[in-house]
Coordinates of N, CA and C and ligand atoms in Angstrom, one line a residue:
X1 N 26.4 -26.0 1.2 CA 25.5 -24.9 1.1 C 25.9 -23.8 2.1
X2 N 25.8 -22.6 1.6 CA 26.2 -21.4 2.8 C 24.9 -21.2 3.3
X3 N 25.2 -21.3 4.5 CA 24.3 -21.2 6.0 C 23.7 -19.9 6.1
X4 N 24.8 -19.4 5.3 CA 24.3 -17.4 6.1 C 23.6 -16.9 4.8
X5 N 23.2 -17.9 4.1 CA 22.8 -17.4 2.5 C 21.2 -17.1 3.1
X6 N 20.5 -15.9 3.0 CA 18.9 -15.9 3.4 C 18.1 -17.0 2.6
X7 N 17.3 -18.0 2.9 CA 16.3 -19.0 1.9 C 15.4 -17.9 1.8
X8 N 14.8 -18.0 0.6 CA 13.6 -16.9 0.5 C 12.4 -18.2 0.5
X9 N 11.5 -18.3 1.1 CA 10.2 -19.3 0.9 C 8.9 -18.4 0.4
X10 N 8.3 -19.0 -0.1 CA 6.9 -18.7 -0.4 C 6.5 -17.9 0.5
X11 N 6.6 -18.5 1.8 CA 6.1 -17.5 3.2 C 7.0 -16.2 3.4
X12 N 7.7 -15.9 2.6 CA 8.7 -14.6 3.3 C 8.3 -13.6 2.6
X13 N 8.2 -12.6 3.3 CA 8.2 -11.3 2.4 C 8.6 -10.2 1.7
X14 N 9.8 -10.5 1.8 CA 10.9 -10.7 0.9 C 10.9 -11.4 -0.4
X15 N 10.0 -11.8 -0.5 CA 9.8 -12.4 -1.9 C 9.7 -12.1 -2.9
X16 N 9.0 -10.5 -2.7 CA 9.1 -9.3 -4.3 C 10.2 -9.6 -5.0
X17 N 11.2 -10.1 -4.4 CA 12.6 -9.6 -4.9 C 12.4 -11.0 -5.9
X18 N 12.0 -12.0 -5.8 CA 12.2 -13.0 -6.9 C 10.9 -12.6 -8.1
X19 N 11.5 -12.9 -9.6 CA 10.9 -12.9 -10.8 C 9.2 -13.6 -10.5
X20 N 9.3 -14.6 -9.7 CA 8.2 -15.3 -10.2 C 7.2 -15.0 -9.5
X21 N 7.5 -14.5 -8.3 CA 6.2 -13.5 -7.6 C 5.7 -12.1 -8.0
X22 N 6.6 -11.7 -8.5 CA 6.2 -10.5 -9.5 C 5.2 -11.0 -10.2
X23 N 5.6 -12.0 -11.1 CA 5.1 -12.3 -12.5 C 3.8 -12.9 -11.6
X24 N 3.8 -13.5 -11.5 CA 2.9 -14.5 -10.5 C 1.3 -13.5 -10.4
X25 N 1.7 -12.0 -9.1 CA 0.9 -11.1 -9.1 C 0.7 -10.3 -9.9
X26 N 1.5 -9.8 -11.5 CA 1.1 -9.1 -12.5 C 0.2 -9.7 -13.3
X27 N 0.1 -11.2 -13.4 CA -0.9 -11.7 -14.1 C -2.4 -11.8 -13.4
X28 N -2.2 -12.0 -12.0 CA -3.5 -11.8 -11.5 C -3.8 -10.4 -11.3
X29 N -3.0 -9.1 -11.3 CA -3.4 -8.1 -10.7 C -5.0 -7.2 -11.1
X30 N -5.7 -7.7 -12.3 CA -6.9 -7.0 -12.3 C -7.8 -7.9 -11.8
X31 N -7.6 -8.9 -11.0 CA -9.0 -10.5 -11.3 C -8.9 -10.3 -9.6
X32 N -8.0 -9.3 -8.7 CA -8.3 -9.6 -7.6 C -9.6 -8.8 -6.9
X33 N -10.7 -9.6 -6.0 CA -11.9 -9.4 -5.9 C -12.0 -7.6 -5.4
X34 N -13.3 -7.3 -6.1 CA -13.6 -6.0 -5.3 C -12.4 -4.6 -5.0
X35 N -11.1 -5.5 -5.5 CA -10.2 -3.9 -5.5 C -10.6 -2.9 -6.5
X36 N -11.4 -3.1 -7.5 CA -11.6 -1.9 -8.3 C -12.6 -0.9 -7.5
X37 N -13.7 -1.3 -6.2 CA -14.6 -0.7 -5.7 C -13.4 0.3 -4.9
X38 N -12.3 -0.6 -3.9 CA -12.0 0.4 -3.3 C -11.0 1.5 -4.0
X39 N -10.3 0.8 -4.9 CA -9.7 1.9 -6.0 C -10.3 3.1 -6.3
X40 N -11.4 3.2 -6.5 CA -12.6 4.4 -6.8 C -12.4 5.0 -5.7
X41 N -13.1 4.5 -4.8 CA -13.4 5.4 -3.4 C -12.0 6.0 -3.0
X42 N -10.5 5.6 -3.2 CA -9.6 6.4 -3.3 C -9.5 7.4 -3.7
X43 N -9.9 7.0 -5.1 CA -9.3 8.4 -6.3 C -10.7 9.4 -5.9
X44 N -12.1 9.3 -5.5 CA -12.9 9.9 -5.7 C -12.8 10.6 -4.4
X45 N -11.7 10.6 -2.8 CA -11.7 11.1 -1.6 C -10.7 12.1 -2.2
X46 N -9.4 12.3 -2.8 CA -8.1 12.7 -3.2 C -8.8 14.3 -3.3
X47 N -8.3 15.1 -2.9 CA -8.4 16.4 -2.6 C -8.6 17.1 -4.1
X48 N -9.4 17.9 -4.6 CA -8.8 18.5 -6.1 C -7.9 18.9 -6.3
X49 N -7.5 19.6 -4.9 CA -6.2 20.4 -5.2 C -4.5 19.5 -4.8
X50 N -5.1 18.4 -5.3 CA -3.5 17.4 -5.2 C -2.8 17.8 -6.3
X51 N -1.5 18.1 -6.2 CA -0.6 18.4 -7.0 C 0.9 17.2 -7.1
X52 N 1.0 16.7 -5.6 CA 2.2 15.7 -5.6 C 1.6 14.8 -4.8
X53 N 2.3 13.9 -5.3 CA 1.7 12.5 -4.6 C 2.8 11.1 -4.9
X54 N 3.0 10.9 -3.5 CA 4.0 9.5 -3.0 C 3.2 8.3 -3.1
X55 N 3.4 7.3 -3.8 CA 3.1 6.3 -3.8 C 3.5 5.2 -2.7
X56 N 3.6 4.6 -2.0 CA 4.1 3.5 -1.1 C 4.0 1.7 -2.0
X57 N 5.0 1.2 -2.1 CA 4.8 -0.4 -2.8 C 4.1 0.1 -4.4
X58 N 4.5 0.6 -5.0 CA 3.6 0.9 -6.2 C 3.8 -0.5 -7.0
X59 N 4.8 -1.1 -6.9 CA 4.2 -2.4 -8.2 C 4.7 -2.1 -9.4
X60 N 3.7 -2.0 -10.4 CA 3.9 -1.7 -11.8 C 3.2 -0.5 -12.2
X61 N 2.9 0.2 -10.9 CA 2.6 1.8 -11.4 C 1.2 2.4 -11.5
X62 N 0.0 1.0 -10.7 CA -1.4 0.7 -11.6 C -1.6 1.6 -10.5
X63 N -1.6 2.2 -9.7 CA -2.4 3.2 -8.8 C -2.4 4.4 -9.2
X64 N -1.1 4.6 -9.6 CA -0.3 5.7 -10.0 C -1.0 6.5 -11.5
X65 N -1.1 5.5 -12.0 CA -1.9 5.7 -13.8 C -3.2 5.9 -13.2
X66 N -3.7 5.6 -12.7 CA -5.6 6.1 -12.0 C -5.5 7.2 -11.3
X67 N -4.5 7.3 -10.9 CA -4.4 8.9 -10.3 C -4.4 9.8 -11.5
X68 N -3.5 9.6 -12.5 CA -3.1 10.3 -13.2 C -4.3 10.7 -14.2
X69 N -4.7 9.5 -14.1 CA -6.1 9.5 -15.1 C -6.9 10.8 -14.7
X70 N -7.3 11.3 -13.2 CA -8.1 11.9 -12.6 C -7.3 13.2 -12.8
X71 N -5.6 13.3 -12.0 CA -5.2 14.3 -12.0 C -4.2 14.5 -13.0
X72 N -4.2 14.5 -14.8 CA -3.2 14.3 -15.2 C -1.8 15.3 -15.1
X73 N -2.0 16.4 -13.9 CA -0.6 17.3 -14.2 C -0.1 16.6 -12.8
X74 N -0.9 15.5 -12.1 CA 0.0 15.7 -10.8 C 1.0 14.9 -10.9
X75 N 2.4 15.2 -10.3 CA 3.6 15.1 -10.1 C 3.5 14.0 -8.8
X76 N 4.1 12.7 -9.5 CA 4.3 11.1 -8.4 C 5.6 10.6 -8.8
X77 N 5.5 10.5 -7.0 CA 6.9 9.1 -6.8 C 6.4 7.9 -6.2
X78 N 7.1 7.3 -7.0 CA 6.7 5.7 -7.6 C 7.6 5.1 -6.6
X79 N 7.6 4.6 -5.5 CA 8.5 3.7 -4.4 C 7.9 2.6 -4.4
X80 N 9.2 1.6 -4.9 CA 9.2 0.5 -4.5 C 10.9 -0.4 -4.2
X81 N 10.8 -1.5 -3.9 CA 12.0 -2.3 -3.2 C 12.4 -3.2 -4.3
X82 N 11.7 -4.3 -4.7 CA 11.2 -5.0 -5.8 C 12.3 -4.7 -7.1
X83 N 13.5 -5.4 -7.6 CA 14.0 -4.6 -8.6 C 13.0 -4.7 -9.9
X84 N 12.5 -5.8 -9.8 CA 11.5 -6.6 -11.1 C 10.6 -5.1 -10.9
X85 N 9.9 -4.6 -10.0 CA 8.7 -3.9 -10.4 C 9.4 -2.3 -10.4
X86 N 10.8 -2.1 -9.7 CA 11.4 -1.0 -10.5 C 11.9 -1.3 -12.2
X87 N 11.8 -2.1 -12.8 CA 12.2 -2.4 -14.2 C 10.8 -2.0 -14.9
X88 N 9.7 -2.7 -14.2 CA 8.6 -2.1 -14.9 C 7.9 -0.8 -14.5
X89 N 8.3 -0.5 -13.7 CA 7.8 1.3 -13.5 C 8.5 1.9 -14.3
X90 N 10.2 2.3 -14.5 CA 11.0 2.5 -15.4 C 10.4 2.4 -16.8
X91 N 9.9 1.1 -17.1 CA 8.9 0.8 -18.6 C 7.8 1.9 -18.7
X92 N 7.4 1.8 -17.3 CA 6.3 2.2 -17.7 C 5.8 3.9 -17.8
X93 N 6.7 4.8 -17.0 CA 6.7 5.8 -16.6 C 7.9 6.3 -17.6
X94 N 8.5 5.4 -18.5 CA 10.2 6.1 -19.2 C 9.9 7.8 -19.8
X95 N 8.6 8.0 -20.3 CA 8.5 8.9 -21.4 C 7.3 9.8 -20.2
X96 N 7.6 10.1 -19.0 CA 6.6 10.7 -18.3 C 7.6 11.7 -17.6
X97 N 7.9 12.5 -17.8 CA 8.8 13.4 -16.5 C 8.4 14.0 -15.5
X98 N 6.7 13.4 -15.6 CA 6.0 14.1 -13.9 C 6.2 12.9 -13.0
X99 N 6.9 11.3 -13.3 CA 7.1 10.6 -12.7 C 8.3 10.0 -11.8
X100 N 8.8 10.2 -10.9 CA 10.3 9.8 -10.1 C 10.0 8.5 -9.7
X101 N 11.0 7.4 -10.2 CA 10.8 6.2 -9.8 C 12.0 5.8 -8.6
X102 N 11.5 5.5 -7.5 CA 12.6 5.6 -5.9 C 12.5 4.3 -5.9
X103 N 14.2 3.2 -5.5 CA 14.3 2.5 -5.3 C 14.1 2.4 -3.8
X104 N 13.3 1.9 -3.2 CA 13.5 1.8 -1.1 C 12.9 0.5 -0.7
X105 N 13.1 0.0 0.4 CA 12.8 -0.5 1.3 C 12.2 0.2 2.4
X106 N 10.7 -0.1 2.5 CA 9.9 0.6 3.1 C 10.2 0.3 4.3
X107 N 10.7 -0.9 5.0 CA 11.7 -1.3 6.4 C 12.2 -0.3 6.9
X108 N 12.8 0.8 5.7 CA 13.8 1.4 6.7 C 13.0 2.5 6.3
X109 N 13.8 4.0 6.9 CA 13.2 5.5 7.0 C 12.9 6.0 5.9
X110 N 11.2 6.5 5.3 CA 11.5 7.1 3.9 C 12.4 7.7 4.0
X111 N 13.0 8.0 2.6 CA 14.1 9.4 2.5 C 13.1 10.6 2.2
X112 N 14.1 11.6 2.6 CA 13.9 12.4 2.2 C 13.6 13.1 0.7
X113 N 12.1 13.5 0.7 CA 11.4 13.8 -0.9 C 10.4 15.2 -0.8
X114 N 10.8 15.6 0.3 CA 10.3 17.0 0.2 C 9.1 16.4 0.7
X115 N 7.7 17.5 0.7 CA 6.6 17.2 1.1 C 5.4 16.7 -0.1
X116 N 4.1 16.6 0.7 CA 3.1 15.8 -0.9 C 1.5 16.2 0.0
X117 N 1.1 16.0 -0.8 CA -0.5 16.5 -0.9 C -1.0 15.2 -0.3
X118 N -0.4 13.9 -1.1 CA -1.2 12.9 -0.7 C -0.1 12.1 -0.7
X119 N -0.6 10.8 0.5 CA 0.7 9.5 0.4 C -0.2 8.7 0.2
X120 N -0.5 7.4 -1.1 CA -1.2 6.7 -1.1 C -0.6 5.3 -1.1
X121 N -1.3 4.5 -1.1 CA -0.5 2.9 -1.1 C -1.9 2.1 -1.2
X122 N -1.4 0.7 -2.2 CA -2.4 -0.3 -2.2 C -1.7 -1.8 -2.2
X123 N -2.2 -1.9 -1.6 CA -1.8 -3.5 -0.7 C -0.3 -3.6 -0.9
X124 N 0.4 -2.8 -0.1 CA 2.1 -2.9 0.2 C 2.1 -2.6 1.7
X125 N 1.4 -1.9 2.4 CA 2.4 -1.7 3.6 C 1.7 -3.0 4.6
X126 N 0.4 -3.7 4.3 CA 0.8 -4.6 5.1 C 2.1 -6.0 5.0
X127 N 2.9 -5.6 4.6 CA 3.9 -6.3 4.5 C 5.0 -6.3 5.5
X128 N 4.7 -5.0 6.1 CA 5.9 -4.6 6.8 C 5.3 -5.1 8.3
X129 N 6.3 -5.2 9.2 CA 6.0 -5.8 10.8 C 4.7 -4.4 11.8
X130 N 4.2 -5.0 12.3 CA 3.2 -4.1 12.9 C 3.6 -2.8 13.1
X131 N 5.1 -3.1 13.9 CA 6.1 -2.0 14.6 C 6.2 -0.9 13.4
X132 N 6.9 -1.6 12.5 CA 7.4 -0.6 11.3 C 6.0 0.1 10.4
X133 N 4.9 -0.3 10.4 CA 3.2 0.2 10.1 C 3.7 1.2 11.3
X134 N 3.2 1.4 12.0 CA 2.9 2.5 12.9 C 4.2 3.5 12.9
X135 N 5.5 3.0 12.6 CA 6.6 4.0 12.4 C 6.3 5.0 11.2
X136 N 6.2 3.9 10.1 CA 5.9 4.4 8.8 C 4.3 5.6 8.7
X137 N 3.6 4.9 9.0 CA 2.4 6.1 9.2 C 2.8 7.6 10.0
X138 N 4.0 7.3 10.8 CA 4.2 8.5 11.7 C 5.4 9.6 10.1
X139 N 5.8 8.8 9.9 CA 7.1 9.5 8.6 C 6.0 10.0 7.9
X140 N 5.0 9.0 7.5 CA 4.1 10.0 6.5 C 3.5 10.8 6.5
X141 N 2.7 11.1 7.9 CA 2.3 12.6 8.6 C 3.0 13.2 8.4
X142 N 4.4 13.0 8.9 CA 5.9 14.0 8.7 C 5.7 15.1 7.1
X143 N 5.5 14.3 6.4 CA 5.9 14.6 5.1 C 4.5 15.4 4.5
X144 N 3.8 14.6 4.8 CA 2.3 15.5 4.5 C 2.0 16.9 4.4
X145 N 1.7 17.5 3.8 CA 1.4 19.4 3.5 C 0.2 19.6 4.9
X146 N 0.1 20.8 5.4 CA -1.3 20.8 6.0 C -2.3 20.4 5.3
X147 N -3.5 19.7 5.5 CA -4.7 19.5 4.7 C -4.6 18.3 3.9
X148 N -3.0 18.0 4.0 CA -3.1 16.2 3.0 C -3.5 15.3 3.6
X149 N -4.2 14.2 2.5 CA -4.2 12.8 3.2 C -3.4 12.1 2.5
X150 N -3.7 10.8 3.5 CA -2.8 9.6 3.4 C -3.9 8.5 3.2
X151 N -3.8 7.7 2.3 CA -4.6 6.7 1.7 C -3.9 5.3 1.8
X152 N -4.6 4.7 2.4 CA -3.8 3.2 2.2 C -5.2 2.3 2.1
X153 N -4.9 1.6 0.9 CA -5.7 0.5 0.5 C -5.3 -1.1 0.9
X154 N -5.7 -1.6 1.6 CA -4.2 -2.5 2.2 C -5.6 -4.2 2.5
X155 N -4.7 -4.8 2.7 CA -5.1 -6.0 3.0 C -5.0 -6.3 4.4
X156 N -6.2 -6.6 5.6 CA -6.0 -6.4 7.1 C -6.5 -7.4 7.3
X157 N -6.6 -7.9 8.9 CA -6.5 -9.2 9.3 C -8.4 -9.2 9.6
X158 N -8.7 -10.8 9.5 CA -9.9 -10.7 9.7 C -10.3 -10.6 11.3
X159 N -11.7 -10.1 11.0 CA -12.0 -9.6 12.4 C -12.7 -10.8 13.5
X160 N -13.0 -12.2 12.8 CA -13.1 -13.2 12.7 C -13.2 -14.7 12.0
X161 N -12.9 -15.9 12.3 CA -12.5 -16.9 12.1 C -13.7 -17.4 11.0
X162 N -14.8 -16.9 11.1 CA -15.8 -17.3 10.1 C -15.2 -16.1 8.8
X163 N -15.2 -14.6 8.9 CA -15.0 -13.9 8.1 C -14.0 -14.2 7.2
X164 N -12.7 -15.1 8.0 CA -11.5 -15.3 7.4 C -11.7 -16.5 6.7
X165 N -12.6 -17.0 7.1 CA -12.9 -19.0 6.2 C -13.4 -18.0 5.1
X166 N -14.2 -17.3 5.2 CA -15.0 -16.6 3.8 C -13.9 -15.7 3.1
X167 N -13.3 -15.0 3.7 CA -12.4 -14.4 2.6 C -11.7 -15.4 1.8
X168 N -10.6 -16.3 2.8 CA -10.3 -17.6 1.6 C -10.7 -18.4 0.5
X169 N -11.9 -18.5 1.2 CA -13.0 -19.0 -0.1 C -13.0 -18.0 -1.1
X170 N -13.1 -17.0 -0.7 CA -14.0 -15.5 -2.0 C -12.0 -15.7 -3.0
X171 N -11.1 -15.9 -2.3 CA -9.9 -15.6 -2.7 C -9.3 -16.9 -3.1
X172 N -9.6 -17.9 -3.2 CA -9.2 -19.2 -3.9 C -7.8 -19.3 -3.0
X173 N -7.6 -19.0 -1.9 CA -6.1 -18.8 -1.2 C -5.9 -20.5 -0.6
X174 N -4.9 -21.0 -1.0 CA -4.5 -22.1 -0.5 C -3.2 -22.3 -0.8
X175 N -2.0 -23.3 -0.2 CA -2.5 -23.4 1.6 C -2.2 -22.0 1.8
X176 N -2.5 -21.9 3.2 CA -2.2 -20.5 4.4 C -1.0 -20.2 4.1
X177 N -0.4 -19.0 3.7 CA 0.5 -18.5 3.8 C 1.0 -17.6 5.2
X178 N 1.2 -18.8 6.2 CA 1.4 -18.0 7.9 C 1.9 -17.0 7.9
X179 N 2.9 -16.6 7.2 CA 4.1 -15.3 7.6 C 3.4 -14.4 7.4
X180 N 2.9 -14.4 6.2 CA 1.8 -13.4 5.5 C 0.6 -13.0 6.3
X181 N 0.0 -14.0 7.2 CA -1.3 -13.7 7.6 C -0.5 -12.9 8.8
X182 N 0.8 -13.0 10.1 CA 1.0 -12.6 11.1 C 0.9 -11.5 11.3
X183 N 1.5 -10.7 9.5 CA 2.0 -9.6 9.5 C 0.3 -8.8 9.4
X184 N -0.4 -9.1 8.9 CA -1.8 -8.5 8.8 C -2.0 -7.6 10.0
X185 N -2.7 -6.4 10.4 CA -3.0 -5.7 11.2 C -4.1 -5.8 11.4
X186 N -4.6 -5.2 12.6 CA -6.5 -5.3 13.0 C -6.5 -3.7 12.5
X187 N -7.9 -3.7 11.6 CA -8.4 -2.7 11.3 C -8.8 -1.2 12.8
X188 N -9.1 -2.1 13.6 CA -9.5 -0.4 14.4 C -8.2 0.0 15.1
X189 N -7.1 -1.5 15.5 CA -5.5 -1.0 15.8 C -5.2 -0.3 14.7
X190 N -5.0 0.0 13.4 CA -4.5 0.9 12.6 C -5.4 2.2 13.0
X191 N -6.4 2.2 13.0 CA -7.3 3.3 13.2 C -6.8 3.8 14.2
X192 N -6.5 3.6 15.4 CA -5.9 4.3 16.3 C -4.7 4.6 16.7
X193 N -4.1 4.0 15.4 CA -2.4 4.5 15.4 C -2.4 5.6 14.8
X194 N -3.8 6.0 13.5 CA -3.6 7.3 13.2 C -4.0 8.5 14.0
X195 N -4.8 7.8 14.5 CA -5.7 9.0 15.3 C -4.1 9.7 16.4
X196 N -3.6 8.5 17.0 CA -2.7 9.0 18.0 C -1.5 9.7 17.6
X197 N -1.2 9.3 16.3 CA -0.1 10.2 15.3 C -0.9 11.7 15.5
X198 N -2.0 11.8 15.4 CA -2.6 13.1 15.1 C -3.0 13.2 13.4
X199 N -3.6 12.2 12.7 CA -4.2 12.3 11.7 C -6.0 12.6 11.8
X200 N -6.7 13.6 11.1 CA -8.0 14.0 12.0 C -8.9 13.2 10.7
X201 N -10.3 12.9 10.8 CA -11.1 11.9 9.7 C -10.8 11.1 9.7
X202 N -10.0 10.2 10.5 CA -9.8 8.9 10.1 C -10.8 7.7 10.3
X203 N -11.4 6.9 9.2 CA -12.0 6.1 9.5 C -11.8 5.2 8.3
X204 N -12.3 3.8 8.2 CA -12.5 3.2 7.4 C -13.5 3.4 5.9
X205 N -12.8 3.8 5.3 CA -13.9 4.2 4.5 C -14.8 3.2 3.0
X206 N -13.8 2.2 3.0 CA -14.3 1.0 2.5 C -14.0 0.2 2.8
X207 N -14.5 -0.7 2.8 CA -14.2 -2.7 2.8 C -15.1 -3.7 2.9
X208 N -14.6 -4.3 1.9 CA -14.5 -5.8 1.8 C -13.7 -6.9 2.6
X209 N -14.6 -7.6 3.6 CA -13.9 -8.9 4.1 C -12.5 -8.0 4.7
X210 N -11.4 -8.5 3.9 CA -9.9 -8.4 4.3 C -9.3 -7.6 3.9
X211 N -10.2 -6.8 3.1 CA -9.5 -5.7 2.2 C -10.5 -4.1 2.7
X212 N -9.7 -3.1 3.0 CA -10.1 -2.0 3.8 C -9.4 -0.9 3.2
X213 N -9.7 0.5 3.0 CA -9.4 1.7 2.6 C -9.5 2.4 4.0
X214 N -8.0 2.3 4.4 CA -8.0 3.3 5.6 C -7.6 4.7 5.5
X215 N -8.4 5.8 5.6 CA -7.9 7.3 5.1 C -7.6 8.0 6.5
X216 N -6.7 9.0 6.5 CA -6.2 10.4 7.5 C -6.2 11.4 7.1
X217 N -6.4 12.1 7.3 CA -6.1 13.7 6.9 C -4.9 14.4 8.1
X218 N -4.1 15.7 7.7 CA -3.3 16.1 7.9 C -4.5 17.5 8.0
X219 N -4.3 17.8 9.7 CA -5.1 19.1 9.8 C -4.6 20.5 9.1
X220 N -5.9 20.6 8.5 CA -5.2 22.1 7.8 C -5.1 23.1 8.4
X221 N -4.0 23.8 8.3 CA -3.9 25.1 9.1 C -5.0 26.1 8.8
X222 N -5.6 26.5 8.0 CA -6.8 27.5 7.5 C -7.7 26.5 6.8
X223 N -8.5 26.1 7.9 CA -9.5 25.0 7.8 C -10.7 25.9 7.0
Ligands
LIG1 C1 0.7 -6.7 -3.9 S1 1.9 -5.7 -4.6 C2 0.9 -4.2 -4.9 C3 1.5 -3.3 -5.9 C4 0.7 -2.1 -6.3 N1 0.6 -1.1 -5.2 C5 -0.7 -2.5 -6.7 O1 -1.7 -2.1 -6.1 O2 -0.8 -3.2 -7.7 C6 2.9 -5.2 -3.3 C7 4.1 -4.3 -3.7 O3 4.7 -3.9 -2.5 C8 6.1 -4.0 -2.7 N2 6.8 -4.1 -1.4 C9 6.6 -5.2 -0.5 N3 7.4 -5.0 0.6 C10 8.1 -3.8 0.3 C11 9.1 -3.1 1.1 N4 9.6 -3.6 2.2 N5 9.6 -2.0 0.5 C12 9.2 -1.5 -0.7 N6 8.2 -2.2 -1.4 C13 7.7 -3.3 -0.9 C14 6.3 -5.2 -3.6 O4 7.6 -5.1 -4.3 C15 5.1 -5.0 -4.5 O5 5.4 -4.2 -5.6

């Protein structure tokens, strides 16, 4: 066996990259608890005057089509790492030309995409290591118009040991997926990685248990 070959386990997060976790989370993607509440409170914060909008981990594109639902002229790019879920954004977006589907690894520096009204993301960036969360929120201010926000719908660590026995339970999760849990963030540590980037409103603006809608704004020049 080659040594230097990466093992992908269940616990790695790296694991997009195999067929069966894709498939795995496409068949559960509407049955997971309470994301349709904070889905809403997304689309219903999103500025009227959003015209472009960056997706982060998009998946199969389901944030993206609810945006569109609300704003159907705005103009999104669909980023993800995942070839399986670039094959179905590709599907899914083929006949859309307000859609750009970006192959990336959110690991490393967005590329360069010009600027956006809004950067949204639902349960992808906690995947990435703490370090790379707080890099990444700093690139996305970068990119941000004055007056945009940034939306992340994300999955964060519980705030206690009883909260987390209940999330489990509410989420049928067994066993512990360690790697998965380390990577989790504390909700008021994110809150104050935006605040220190210089993102202004930032607060929690929904959650459930382990699931949180954390929003920033990008101060407007002519407030
Ligand atoms: C739980 S799914 C969420 C997909 C979609 N946003 C949704 O709400 O249904 C996580 C997504 O993040 C992507 N992802 C995870 N790590 C990534 C990385 N390092 N770079 C780019 N995408 C990543 C996965 O490929 C997957 O599509």
């Amino acid at each position: 066996m080659n040594k230097l070959k990466k093992t992908i386990t269940i616990d790695d997060p790296s694991n997009w990259l195999s067929s069966g976790r894709v498939t795995d989370y496409l068949n559960r993607i509407d049955h997971i608890p309470h994301r349709k509440e904070g889905e809403s409170v997304l689309l219903e914060l999103l500025p009227d005057s959003t015209r472009r909008i960056l997706d982060l981990g998009s998946g199969n594109g389901r944030l993206i089509k609810l945006v569109k639902k609300r704003f159907p002229l705005v103009h999104a790019v669909a980023m993800d790492f995942s070839p399986h879920m670039i094959t179905e954004l590709k599907r899914e977006f083929s006949s859309e030309e307000t859609v750009l589907v970006v192959k990336h690894d959110l690991n490393d520096r967005l590329p360069n995409l010009g600027k956006f009204d809004a950067v949204v993301s639902s349960f992808a960036i906690h995947h990435l290591t703490h370090l790379r969360k707080k890099e990444i929120y700093f690139e996305i201010f970068s990119i941000l118009y004055p007056g945009g926000i940034f939306c992340n719908l994300d999955h964060i660590s519980s705030s206690s040991i009883k909260l987390k026995q209940y999330f489990r339970k509410a989420m049928k999760r067994k066993p512990v997926n360690t790697e998965h849990e380390k990577r989790l963030s504390n909700l008021n540590v994110q809150i104050r990685w935006l605040k220190e980037i210089g993102y202004v409103d930032v607060d929690c603006y929904w959650k459930w248990l382990e699931f949180a809608l954390l929003i920033g704004f990008k101060m407007d020049k002519n407030p």
